[in-house]
Amino acid sequence: MASTDVATGKLERHGLTDEQLRAIFRNMLLQRQLDNRGFQLNRQGKVPFALGSEGHEALQAGAAMAFNRGVDVLAPYYRDLGLCLGIGLTPYEIMLSIFARAADHNGGRQFPNHYSSKAAGLMSFSSILAAHLPHAVGAAYAIKYRGETERAVLATCGDGTTSEGEWHESMNFAAVHKLPFVMLVENNEWAISTPLAKQMAEPQIWKRAAGYGMPGRRFNGFDPIETYAAVKEAMDRARSGGGPALVEGTCYRYLAHSTDDNDMTYRTHEAVAERRKQDPVPAFEAVLLEHGVMSAADVTAMRKSVLDETNEATDAAEAQPYPAPADLYAHIYEGAWQPWQS
Amino acid sequence: MAVVSANSTVMNNVEAVRATLYEALKSDDRTLIIGEDVGARGNVFLITKDFIDEFGPRRIIDTPIAEASIVGIAVGMAMEGLRPIAEIQFADFIYPSFNQIVGEAAKTRYRSNGEYTCPMVIRTPYGGGVRGALSHSVCIEALFYHVPGLKIVAPAFPADVKGLLNAAIDDPDPVLFLEHKKTYRLIKGEVPEGHYTIPLGKANVLKEGKQLSVVSYGLYVHWALEAARTLEAEGFSVEVIDLRSIRPMDKTAILTSVEKTRRLLVIHEDNKFGGIGAEISAMVAEEALFHLDAPIRRLCGPDVPAMGYALPLEEEFMSSPAEMAGAMRELIAF
Ligand SMILES: Cc1ncc(C[n+]2csc(CCOP(=O)(O)OP(=O)(O)O)c2C)c(N)n1
Ligand SMILES: [Mg+2]
């Protein structure tokens, strides 16, 4: 992990306090715990679908630290559990989404992982890849138009999604108008079964930034501190009128795409096991222990509190009612509605 | 623009759209226009001419040529509190933005359980009869009227353009506003001054009659009216209804008329198969079958991909007032 300054042996913390470092680590543990819970509930037959972000924990926990809560806007995609936790969503809100309960922000309408919360600045998005990026750019335009200089939009997507036309359209417009917009690509090398090499001839996605006339940067997404530094630099620039940026974090997708995918049809146990050796969760734990940010006892206590919180959230959300069948007909337009007007 | 009385001005449809947009920009700084060539060029039909001088390039946004994001960026603006009016230069170019309209704008309120909304207008010129060939003359309404979450308006007269565009701009949900480009300069009419709205989903009975109900919208409203007057001179009595809105559609106006005249002819330029007329016919068959004295008839565009550039191909595609009159006579005689 690149977080240790080789010359001094000190932790390269980019201004992060011990408390923030522990918050990042806790977010990483919580992601993994909630991911596991989704898969467990699926195997128990309690929920039809789950999708995990294992391998993205460091990237998302680090990036979320660079987000100003209550100020910035997040336009995420479906593999952003850690980002959503990091900007303030609670495990209970996550579980309401997993269980599709009426109290869920989306009223149980959307797939799990499609979180939205106006209060948190989390834009509603669909499952249609890249369709949220023009929305993020439109929100950035609104922010700039109103002269709100302390705000920026952080948008995310996977490596595969960068092939979509709307990815290009969004980058181009954001650059033309110098918008407060940061495009964070979570490059996990896979798009369901399609590897990077079939997705693009130039695998260094960040290099495209030059073509749009904006700064670009690649960072190690297994290192939450390096991630934080890269995303913060881009967000600070965007907030202060310096325009958009493309930041690409490298990571890996340890799990199958979702509970509906069998990744052993297109990659091997050995290949995944090899990448598991770099697992960012134990790696960051080791860094925190080594530099005395946490003790082994602290880590044990944190793991227990994360498990307790997950259990409580699971039970509380499960006890909530489903939406009523009549809810199918609400919120199509403002007010009651029929296509035929009388 | 000639002033007819103190309270109204004679305008064509281009002028009516322009005047309404101007007032919207004047009265609410959350409103902005986003589209191709809307700035210095002032839109290809000069609808936004000089707007950029008065409102500046931040509110009159000349976009890159990228229709999916013209609509998509407007969706994001609307979600973030602005009131964007997006323009697709010709309806034929709307296809790249299909997902943003159908999958995003129309579903934003629904998918977020009402937490996010998408108050925006998408304006676009559509329709043929202008030698527009395959890709500057299509009707697109049938591709969109299937979609809950979307509203669709297609006015025919300048006064309706103003009232309905104002209503669309004020509306809390996304509205697709269709402007028939042949009516742009052809059709003139008195437009009341001051701000007013016409509710979306209200049809207008343009001419009362006893023997036949004709339902149409857009350019063909004018031609249907012409045909109905021809029949009147021959001693027949034809009622003509201008739908004005396609979604929502005014069921009461249609049923009230059909129950009176006992005959229904739907006329539209868009293809017949799966068109607006199919929905109207099904609704009338479901709700008023035993009031009918004759089968429902539809006079619509043929089932071909589009009208050709060559004049005979365009004329073959379009229904003329004479053809409309013929269809009316036949149905009355049934
Ligand atoms: C427009 C569209 N096309 C295809 C899909 C199906 N799909 C869902 S996820 C996915 C892979 C996306 O890969 P990537 O962007 O790398 O994100 P990751 O899942 O790896 O995080 C595909 C093809 C979709 N949801 N939307
Ligand atoms: Mg991927």
XYZ file of C-alpha atoms and ligand atoms in Angstrom:
703
model
C 0.000 0.000 0.000
C 1.299 3.383 -1.025
C 0.198 5.188 2.117
C 3.514 4.899 3.887
C 6.159 7.402 2.946
C 9.116 5.206 2.030
C 11.747 7.708 3.134
C 10.357 8.556 6.563
C 8.355 5.417 7.291
C 5.496 7.739 8.270
C 1.920 7.452 7.193
C 1.178 9.667 4.180
C -2.182 10.829 5.494
C -2.983 13.828 3.237
C -4.372 15.764 6.147
C -6.705 13.031 7.349
C -7.010 12.882 11.139
C -6.908 9.623 13.087
C -10.626 9.952 13.553
C -11.201 10.266 9.806
C -8.913 7.307 9.136
C -10.935 5.222 11.574
C -14.168 6.408 9.954
C -12.836 5.289 6.579
C -11.952 1.899 7.973
C -15.293 1.530 9.657
C -17.040 2.345 6.402
C -14.971 -0.385 4.702
C -15.942 -2.932 7.353
C -19.572 -1.899 7.166
C -19.606 -2.262 3.379
C -18.319 -5.756 3.616
C -20.700 -6.699 6.388
C -23.726 -5.296 4.585
C -22.627 -6.938 1.328
C -22.393 -10.276 3.078
C -25.764 -9.742 4.653
C -27.397 -9.095 1.286
C -25.945 -12.325 -0.086
C -26.967 -14.257 3.045
C -30.522 -12.968 2.821
C -30.589 -13.960 -0.815
C -29.440 -17.501 -0.003
C -32.046 -17.666 2.747
C -34.661 -16.887 0.151
C -35.621 -13.643 1.889
C -34.672 -11.288 -0.936
C -34.580 -12.032 -4.651
C -31.418 -10.109 -5.477
C -28.185 -8.783 -4.031
C -25.127 -7.096 -5.474
C -21.867 -6.459 -3.689
C -19.015 -4.004 -3.900
C -16.245 -6.198 -2.449
C -12.974 -4.851 -3.769
C -14.358 -1.302 -4.004
C -14.338 -0.620 -0.250
C -11.196 1.472 -0.067
C -12.036 3.462 -3.160
C -15.518 4.311 -1.983
C -14.701 5.008 1.653
C -11.811 7.249 0.605
C -13.821 9.104 -2.035
C -16.726 9.675 0.364
C -14.334 11.491 2.722
C -13.809 14.088 -0.004
C -17.560 14.725 -0.263
C -18.970 17.630 1.736
C -22.123 16.399 3.375
C -25.147 18.604 3.011
C -23.375 20.605 0.317
C -22.135 18.469 -2.577
C -24.225 16.274 -4.865
C -23.549 12.597 -5.498
C -24.668 10.898 -8.725
C -23.620 7.316 -8.094
C -24.264 3.977 -9.750
C -25.450 0.687 -8.313
C -22.069 -0.512 -6.966
C -21.635 2.414 -4.597
C -22.731 1.125 -1.217
C -19.631 2.566 0.473
C -20.013 5.976 -1.106
C -23.634 6.135 -0.054
C -22.755 5.087 3.502
C -19.913 7.589 3.469
C -22.170 10.517 2.601
C -24.595 9.667 5.376
C -26.971 6.864 4.457
C -27.527 4.515 7.386
C -27.390 0.702 7.383
C -31.099 0.814 8.148
C -31.741 2.771 4.939
C -29.605 0.262 3.044
C -31.573 -2.641 4.495
C -34.896 -0.984 3.647
C -33.712 -0.936 0.046
C -32.560 -4.562 0.175
C -35.900 -5.665 1.647
C -37.905 -3.316 -0.670
C -39.935 -1.959 2.206
C -42.454 0.892 2.052
C -40.223 3.101 4.202
C -37.392 2.857 1.652
C -36.638 6.201 -0.064
C -37.902 4.698 -3.309
C -40.858 3.045 -1.626
C -39.541 -0.377 -2.578
C -39.822 0.388 -6.292
C -36.218 0.208 -7.354
C -33.748 -2.634 -7.309
C -31.548 -2.785 -4.208
C -28.453 -0.554 -4.399
C -30.333 2.149 -6.350
C -30.342 4.470 -3.374
C -31.602 8.018 -3.502
C -32.026 10.673 -0.866
C -32.695 14.282 -1.582
C -31.725 15.185 1.977
C -28.299 13.605 1.492
C -27.771 15.164 -1.949
C -27.957 11.719 -3.506
C -29.575 11.906 -6.947
C -32.101 9.297 -8.000
C -30.785 7.048 -10.773
C -32.036 4.159 -12.873
C -30.346 0.906 -13.890
C -29.595 2.327 -17.324
C -25.829 2.641 -17.486
C -24.486 6.177 -18.021
C -27.981 7.704 -18.157
C -27.283 9.359 -14.805
C -24.217 11.195 -16.073
C -26.080 13.872 -18.072
C -28.199 14.364 -14.940
C -25.059 14.920 -12.893
C -23.843 17.410 -15.478
C -27.215 19.178 -15.463
C -27.057 19.451 -11.685
C -23.522 20.837 -11.976
C -24.806 23.370 -14.485
C -27.535 24.430 -12.053
C -24.947 24.838 -9.293
C -22.720 26.996 -11.445
C -25.678 28.924 -12.881
C -26.793 29.915 -9.392
C -23.274 30.871 -8.429
C -22.982 28.337 -5.612
C -19.222 28.270 -5.315
C -18.852 25.774 -2.491
C -20.624 22.918 -4.232
C -19.627 20.268 -6.766
C -21.128 17.114 -8.218
C -19.352 13.804 -7.784
C -20.489 11.275 -10.400
C -19.360 7.672 -10.575
C -19.533 4.740 -12.943
C -17.757 1.503 -13.770
C -15.126 0.907 -16.429
C -17.617 -0.705 -18.801
C -19.938 2.273 -18.604
C -17.276 4.539 -20.075
C -18.098 2.953 -23.453
C -21.567 4.494 -23.492
C -22.267 7.516 -25.676
C -23.729 9.446 -22.774
C -20.448 9.072 -20.904
C -18.755 10.969 -23.708
C -21.556 13.494 -24.075
C -21.444 14.272 -20.379
C -17.679 14.684 -20.237
C -17.723 16.933 -23.270
C -20.480 19.228 -22.032
C -18.962 19.453 -18.554
C -15.656 20.502 -20.101
C -17.171 23.043 -22.517
C -18.939 24.767 -19.615
C -16.162 24.234 -17.037
C -18.691 22.749 -14.669
C -18.128 21.740 -11.037
C -18.233 18.076 -11.999
C -15.933 15.208 -11.081
C -16.148 11.942 -13.006
C -14.922 9.126 -10.796
C -14.467 5.853 -12.678
C -14.280 2.719 -10.562
C -12.204 0.473 -12.776
C -12.666 -3.066 -11.503
C -11.548 -4.606 -14.818
C -14.883 -6.301 -15.469
C -18.277 -5.399 -16.844
C -20.281 -8.483 -15.933
C -18.277 -10.983 -18.055
C -16.599 -8.516 -20.387
C -12.976 -7.769 -19.554
C -11.362 -4.402 -20.072
C -9.553 -5.520 -23.234
C -12.850 -6.066 -25.024
C -14.243 -2.799 -23.718
C -11.499 -0.489 -24.946
C -8.184 -0.563 -26.789
C -6.596 1.925 -24.379
C -7.119 0.615 -20.845
C -5.920 3.798 -19.167
C -9.277 5.490 -18.994
C -7.958 8.623 -17.306
C -5.979 9.470 -20.443
C -9.197 10.405 -22.205
C -9.341 13.519 -20.022
C -6.821 15.261 -22.254
C -9.119 14.784 -25.221
C -11.865 16.648 -23.398
C -9.575 19.382 -22.195
C -9.762 18.562 -18.511
C -7.291 17.181 -15.986
C -7.157 13.431 -15.569
C -5.538 11.221 -12.998
C -5.323 7.578 -12.112
C -4.913 6.356 -8.565
C -4.721 3.133 -6.642
C -8.275 2.491 -5.530
C -7.106 -0.137 -3.063
C -5.595 2.694 -1.052
C -8.295 4.815 0.596
C -5.880 7.603 1.454
C -4.573 7.942 -2.074
C -8.174 7.830 -3.280
C -9.153 10.566 -0.868
C -6.283 12.743 -2.027
C -7.129 12.312 -5.705
C -10.854 12.875 -5.318
C -10.396 15.766 -2.906
C -8.017 17.515 -5.252
C -10.556 17.203 -8.068
C -13.519 18.226 -5.916
C -11.683 21.226 -4.468
C -10.743 22.370 -7.951
C -14.316 21.910 -9.167
C -15.771 23.791 -6.207
C -13.458 26.737 -6.683
C -14.347 27.263 -10.346
C -11.481 25.246 -11.837
C -13.790 22.987 -13.842
C -14.283 19.263 -14.176
C -11.869 16.371 -13.876
C -11.675 12.690 -14.647
C -10.307 10.505 -11.868
C -9.894 6.792 -12.345
C -9.471 4.446 -9.425
C -8.189 0.950 -10.069
C -9.755 -1.801 -8.026
C -11.189 -5.264 -8.544
C -14.546 -6.972 -8.399
C -14.071 -9.933 -6.042
C -17.623 -11.213 -6.268
C -19.731 -12.222 -9.209
C -21.519 -9.272 -10.809
C -24.586 -10.002 -8.688
C -26.434 -12.944 -7.184
C -27.725 -13.622 -10.702
C -24.253 -14.085 -12.168
C -21.806 -16.993 -12.055
C -18.371 -15.501 -12.662
C -16.759 -18.929 -12.905
C -18.158 -19.113 -16.435
C -15.675 -16.437 -17.546
C -12.827 -16.284 -15.009
C -11.060 -18.724 -12.688
C -10.891 -19.183 -8.926
C -7.133 -18.878 -9.189
C -7.259 -15.518 -10.941
C -9.627 -14.113 -8.323
C -7.622 -15.659 -5.452
C -4.495 -14.005 -6.769
C -6.161 -10.603 -6.593
C -7.576 -11.379 -3.152
C -4.039 -11.176 -1.853
C -4.337 -7.393 -2.304
C -7.691 -7.213 -0.491
C -7.880 -3.578 0.656
C -9.712 -4.322 3.920
C -6.990 -6.336 5.725
C -4.357 -4.209 3.983
C -5.724 -0.975 5.428
C -6.202 -2.608 8.803
C -2.497 -3.473 8.783
C -1.597 0.128 7.944
C -3.703 1.492 10.794
C -2.218 -1.018 13.247
C 1.303 -0.377 12.075
C 0.990 3.367 12.516
C -0.820 3.122 15.813
C -4.057 4.675 14.566
C -5.875 1.664 15.985
C -4.945 -1.156 18.327
C -5.900 -4.768 17.752
C -8.493 -4.385 20.499
C -9.922 -1.311 18.756
C -10.299 -3.293 15.555
C -12.037 -6.151 17.345
C -14.426 -3.722 19.003
C -15.105 -1.977 15.701
C -15.840 -5.247 13.940
C -18.285 -6.136 16.691
C -20.065 -2.782 16.531
C -20.358 -3.092 12.744
C -21.863 -6.549 13.084
C -24.267 -5.369 15.794
C -25.331 -2.398 13.702
C -25.888 -4.626 10.680
C -27.943 -7.078 12.713
C -30.072 -4.327 14.188
C -30.609 -2.723 10.784
C -31.529 -6.089 9.277
C -34.074 -6.877 11.958
C -35.569 -3.388 11.983
C -35.921 -3.223 8.198
C -37.269 -6.743 7.910
C -39.979 -5.874 10.443
C -41.172 -3.003 8.269
C -44.153 -3.549 5.962
C -43.992 -3.874 2.199
C -45.573 -1.105 0.147
C -49.314 -1.625 -0.340
C -50.457 -2.813 -3.781
C -52.208 0.531 -4.211
C -48.807 2.267 -4.019
C -48.214 1.063 -7.571
C -50.435 3.915 -8.720
C -48.844 6.782 -6.799
C -46.283 9.347 -7.973
C -46.710 8.922 -11.711
C -47.464 12.605 -12.001
C -48.245 15.198 -9.393
C -51.725 14.420 -8.096
C -54.117 11.654 -9.082
C -53.901 10.663 -12.668
C -55.545 8.943 -15.636
C -54.354 9.052 -19.238
C -57.910 9.847 -20.219
C -58.968 13.202 -18.874
C -62.622 13.916 -18.278
C -47.436 41.302 -35.461
C -50.589 43.244 -36.248
C -52.606 44.438 -33.320
C -56.274 43.609 -33.901
C -57.660 44.834 -30.634
C -56.202 46.190 -27.459
C -56.307 42.734 -25.937
C -54.961 40.511 -28.665
C -52.351 40.297 -31.383
C -52.381 38.351 -34.628
C -49.452 35.943 -34.744
C -48.362 32.854 -36.580
C -47.318 29.763 -34.669
C -43.616 30.625 -34.736
C -44.374 34.011 -33.227
C -46.639 32.449 -30.621
C -43.958 30.005 -29.480
C -41.393 32.780 -29.485
C -43.528 35.232 -27.524
C -44.399 32.590 -24.935
C -40.793 31.509 -24.467
C -39.764 35.131 -24.163
C -42.264 35.787 -21.385
C -41.226 32.594 -19.580
C -37.581 33.664 -19.643
C -38.513 37.155 -18.514
C -40.641 36.059 -15.596
C -38.590 33.243 -14.046
C -34.822 33.065 -13.980
C -34.937 29.324 -13.291
C -36.064 28.992 -16.900
C -33.461 28.394 -19.566
C -33.347 27.091 -23.111
C -30.999 24.296 -24.081
C -30.600 22.987 -27.616
C -28.709 23.111 -30.890
C -28.324 26.494 -32.595
C -30.688 28.270 -30.225
C -28.168 31.062 -29.556
C -26.664 33.292 -32.252
C -28.677 31.588 -34.980
C -31.834 31.912 -32.883
C -33.057 28.381 -33.682
C -33.409 27.135 -37.256
C -36.908 28.637 -37.473
C -35.778 31.841 -35.715
C -37.946 31.090 -32.703
C -35.261 32.170 -30.221
C -33.816 34.928 -32.401
C -32.019 37.591 -30.339
C -32.784 35.811 -27.063
C -29.099 35.299 -26.466
C -28.513 39.048 -26.582
C -31.077 39.695 -23.902
C -30.732 36.615 -21.701
C -27.116 35.677 -22.315
C -25.414 32.386 -23.152
C -25.925 30.989 -19.647
C -29.688 30.880 -20.220
C -29.723 30.319 -23.976
C -27.427 27.336 -24.244
C -26.039 26.281 -27.613
C -25.210 22.647 -26.994
C -22.849 20.246 -28.649
C -24.713 18.032 -31.144
C -25.735 15.371 -28.676
C -29.467 14.847 -28.259
C -29.363 12.244 -25.484
C -27.555 14.698 -23.256
C -29.607 17.721 -24.334
C -32.543 15.975 -22.714
C -30.446 14.282 -20.021
C -28.807 17.517 -18.887
C -32.229 19.147 -18.763
C -33.401 16.264 -16.558
C -30.515 16.925 -14.174
C -31.243 20.663 -14.169
C -34.880 19.971 -13.366
C -33.961 17.560 -10.580
C -31.724 20.288 -9.152
C -34.399 22.997 -9.181
C -34.213 24.728 -12.571
C -37.028 24.808 -15.170
C -35.280 23.882 -18.418
C -36.903 24.037 -21.832
C -35.004 21.624 -24.060
C -35.220 21.822 -27.812
C -34.703 18.978 -30.260
C -34.001 20.731 -33.549
C -36.272 18.401 -35.553
C -38.418 15.630 -34.096
C -36.585 13.245 -36.414
C -33.484 13.722 -34.231
C -35.221 12.825 -30.989
C -34.437 9.108 -31.216
C -30.984 9.335 -29.575
C -32.707 10.868 -26.557
C -35.427 8.233 -26.356
C -34.104 6.696 -23.161
C -33.658 10.051 -21.477
C -37.295 10.888 -22.195
C -38.917 7.511 -21.613
C -36.562 5.871 -19.126
C -35.433 8.907 -17.160
C -37.603 12.056 -17.385
C -40.870 10.127 -17.311
C -39.740 7.880 -14.463
C -37.886 10.261 -12.155
C -40.863 11.040 -9.939
C -42.038 7.455 -9.946
C -38.773 5.731 -9.219
C -37.889 8.069 -6.368
C -41.360 7.691 -4.854
C -41.992 11.386 -5.359
C -38.726 12.580 -3.797
C -37.301 13.898 -7.071
C -39.348 15.481 -9.854
C -38.631 16.495 -13.402
C -40.468 19.687 -14.375
C -39.239 20.284 -17.895
C -40.463 20.848 -21.432
C -39.063 19.234 -24.553
C -40.075 21.250 -27.618
C -39.654 19.899 -31.094
C -40.930 20.657 -34.626
C -42.526 17.631 -36.277
C -44.612 16.659 -39.260
C -44.532 16.807 -43.029
C -45.806 18.627 -46.049
C -42.694 20.785 -46.179
C -40.501 18.657 -48.499
C -38.649 17.489 -45.434
C -37.949 14.009 -46.807
C -37.323 10.967 -44.654
C -35.595 12.698 -41.768
C -37.176 16.132 -41.497
C -40.847 15.236 -41.575
C -41.735 12.455 -39.186
C -44.481 12.335 -36.603
C -43.205 10.880 -33.336
C -46.198 11.072 -31.032
C -47.156 7.401 -31.173
C -43.674 6.408 -29.987
C -44.174 8.419 -26.811
C -47.868 8.373 -25.978
C -47.524 4.844 -24.606
C -45.428 6.220 -21.753
C -46.906 6.956 -18.318
C -45.076 9.830 -16.665
C -44.968 11.885 -19.832
C -47.457 14.456 -21.130
C -47.760 15.245 -24.829
C -49.230 18.354 -26.397
C -49.722 19.106 -30.106
C -51.490 22.421 -30.625
C -52.715 23.708 -33.982
C -53.558 27.388 -33.374
C -51.387 30.269 -32.125
C -53.654 31.002 -29.158
C -53.473 27.356 -28.100
C -49.717 27.333 -28.602
C -49.404 30.105 -26.059
C -51.850 28.752 -23.511
C -50.578 25.204 -23.721
C -46.893 26.125 -23.761
C -47.452 28.241 -20.660
C -49.210 25.295 -19.041
C -46.383 22.963 -20.084
C -43.750 25.285 -18.631
C -45.702 25.586 -15.358
C -46.351 21.854 -15.201
C -44.584 19.895 -12.431
C -43.929 16.959 -14.799
C -42.136 16.486 -18.127
C -44.066 17.619 -21.191
C -43.271 16.824 -24.811
C -44.434 19.849 -26.804
C -44.929 19.103 -30.494
C -44.997 21.961 -32.993
C -46.160 21.098 -36.495
C -43.646 22.829 -38.686
C -45.970 23.325 -41.647
C -48.281 25.336 -39.403
C -45.381 27.496 -38.192
C -45.907 30.298 -40.715
C -49.028 29.066 -42.491
C -51.372 29.456 -39.567
C -52.142 32.861 -38.139
C -54.589 33.763 -35.451
C -55.417 36.115 -32.648
C -53.495 35.534 -29.456
C -54.755 37.112 -26.247
C -52.255 39.294 -24.444
C -51.041 38.645 -20.915
C -50.288 35.376 -19.216
C -52.854 32.609 -19.535
C -52.816 28.834 -19.584
C -54.964 26.206 -21.254
C -55.190 23.013 -19.193
C -53.334 20.033 -20.622
C -55.826 17.335 -21.586
C -58.661 19.592 -22.748
C -59.840 19.264 -26.335
C -61.531 22.056 -28.239
C -64.715 21.634 -30.281
C -63.858 23.843 -33.241
C -67.078 23.379 -35.144
C -70.313 21.854 -33.957
C -72.156 19.350 -36.113
C -74.790 16.627 -35.955
C -73.919 13.851 -38.399
C -70.268 13.004 -37.832
C -67.502 13.582 -35.268
C -64.041 14.237 -36.672
C -61.180 14.059 -34.181
C -57.735 15.307 -35.135
C -54.714 17.349 -33.964
C -51.905 19.414 -35.429
C -51.825 20.450 -39.094
C -54.674 18.118 -40.033
C -57.058 19.992 -37.765
C -56.893 22.852 -40.236
C -57.469 20.632 -43.223
C -60.259 18.716 -41.489
C -61.942 22.017 -40.745
C -61.638 23.009 -44.400
C -63.138 19.674 -45.454
C -65.950 20.004 -42.926
C -66.861 23.403 -44.366
C -66.937 21.893 -47.845
C -69.395 19.315 -46.565
C -71.418 21.982 -44.870
C -71.812 23.718 -48.226
C -73.139 20.397 -49.512
C -75.689 20.317 -46.710
C -73.966 17.986 -44.228
C -73.272 18.727 -40.581
C -69.817 17.744 -39.298
C -68.359 18.302 -35.820
C -64.602 18.912 -35.638
C -62.638 18.348 -32.459
C -59.061 19.518 -31.982
C -57.520 17.262 -29.340
C -54.692 19.716 -28.557
C -53.320 17.281 -25.946
C -52.526 13.657 -26.751
C -51.592 12.538 -23.251
C -53.726 13.143 -21.274
C -56.515 12.964 -23.816
C -59.978 14.431 -23.417
C -62.276 11.439 -23.215
C -65.356 13.451 -22.300
C -65.113 15.667 -25.348
C -64.790 12.657 -27.659
C -67.585 10.623 -26.068
C -69.979 13.556 -25.787
C -69.536 14.266 -29.460
C -69.759 10.646 -30.618
C -72.874 10.010 -28.556
C -74.467 12.956 -30.333
C -73.346 12.325 -33.945
C -73.154 8.487 -33.745
C -70.257 8.433 -36.215
C -66.484 8.821 -35.631
C -63.657 9.617 -38.029
C -60.152 10.022 -36.605
C -57.655 11.798 -38.821
C -53.921 12.005 -38.229
C -50.698 12.285 -40.169
C -48.797 9.682 -38.139
C -49.146 6.063 -39.347
C -52.376 4.312 -38.703
C -50.934 1.095 -37.217
C -50.572 1.598 -33.472
C -51.248 5.296 -33.798
C -53.233 7.686 -31.631
C -56.350 6.809 -33.620
C -56.082 3.184 -32.529
C -56.344 4.195 -28.885
C -59.238 6.565 -29.537
C -61.074 3.886 -31.545
C -60.571 1.286 -28.842
C -61.771 3.663 -26.160
C -64.911 4.554 -28.120
C -65.556 0.879 -28.897
C -65.232 0.059 -25.193
C -67.345 2.900 -23.914
C -69.809 3.925 -26.617
C -70.183 1.046 -29.071
C -73.979 1.008 -28.914
C -74.167 4.702 -29.658
C -72.530 4.132 -33.029
C -74.470 3.881 -36.293
C -71.381 3.142 -38.407
C -67.958 1.560 -37.980
C -65.234 3.829 -36.638
C -63.002 5.049 -39.457
C -59.397 6.232 -39.417
C -57.768 8.320 -42.108
C -54.056 8.257 -41.295
C -50.569 8.108 -42.692
C -49.765 4.883 -44.572
C -47.678 2.108 -43.058
C -44.401 3.154 -44.702
C -41.206 4.297 -42.972
C -41.624 7.955 -43.931
C -42.627 10.316 -46.712
C -40.154 10.628 -49.576
C -38.577 13.853 -50.774
C -40.043 13.724 -54.289
C -43.307 15.658 -54.401
C -45.482 12.716 -55.511
C -44.135 10.637 -52.618
C -44.879 13.364 -50.127
C -48.332 13.985 -51.546
C -49.110 10.287 -51.528
C -48.214 10.120 -47.854
C -50.189 13.167 -46.761
C -53.991 13.239 -46.663
C -55.421 16.244 -48.505
C -58.508 18.222 -47.504
C -60.220 16.619 -50.522
C -59.439 13.123 -49.244
C -60.680 14.119 -45.831
C -63.922 15.399 -47.354
C -64.260 12.111 -49.242
C -63.839 10.078 -46.061
C -66.419 12.256 -44.312
C -68.988 11.790 -47.104
C -68.467 8.029 -47.127
C -68.935 7.688 -43.396
C -72.047 9.862 -43.319
C -73.482 7.759 -46.163
C -72.791 4.459 -44.406
C -27.723 0.696 -20.921
C -27.447 -0.581 -20.222
N -26.876 -1.597 -20.898
C -26.623 -2.766 -20.275
C -26.946 -2.958 -18.968
C -26.679 -4.301 -18.285
N -25.549 -4.180 -17.350
C -25.736 -3.948 -16.047
S -24.329 -3.779 -15.213
C -23.396 -4.049 -16.588
C -21.905 -4.012 -16.491
C -21.378 -2.665 -16.107
O -20.002 -2.731 -15.900
P -19.176 -1.562 -15.273
O -19.617 -0.262 -15.819
O -17.733 -1.870 -15.416
O -19.606 -1.557 -13.738
P -19.350 -2.711 -12.653
O -20.600 -3.559 -12.628
O -18.158 -3.474 -13.066
O -19.174 -2.035 -11.371
C -24.213 -4.292 -17.689
C -23.733 -4.596 -19.048
C -27.560 -1.874 -18.302
N -27.916 -1.955 -17.008
N -27.776 -0.695 -18.938
Mg -16.459 -2.828 -14.067
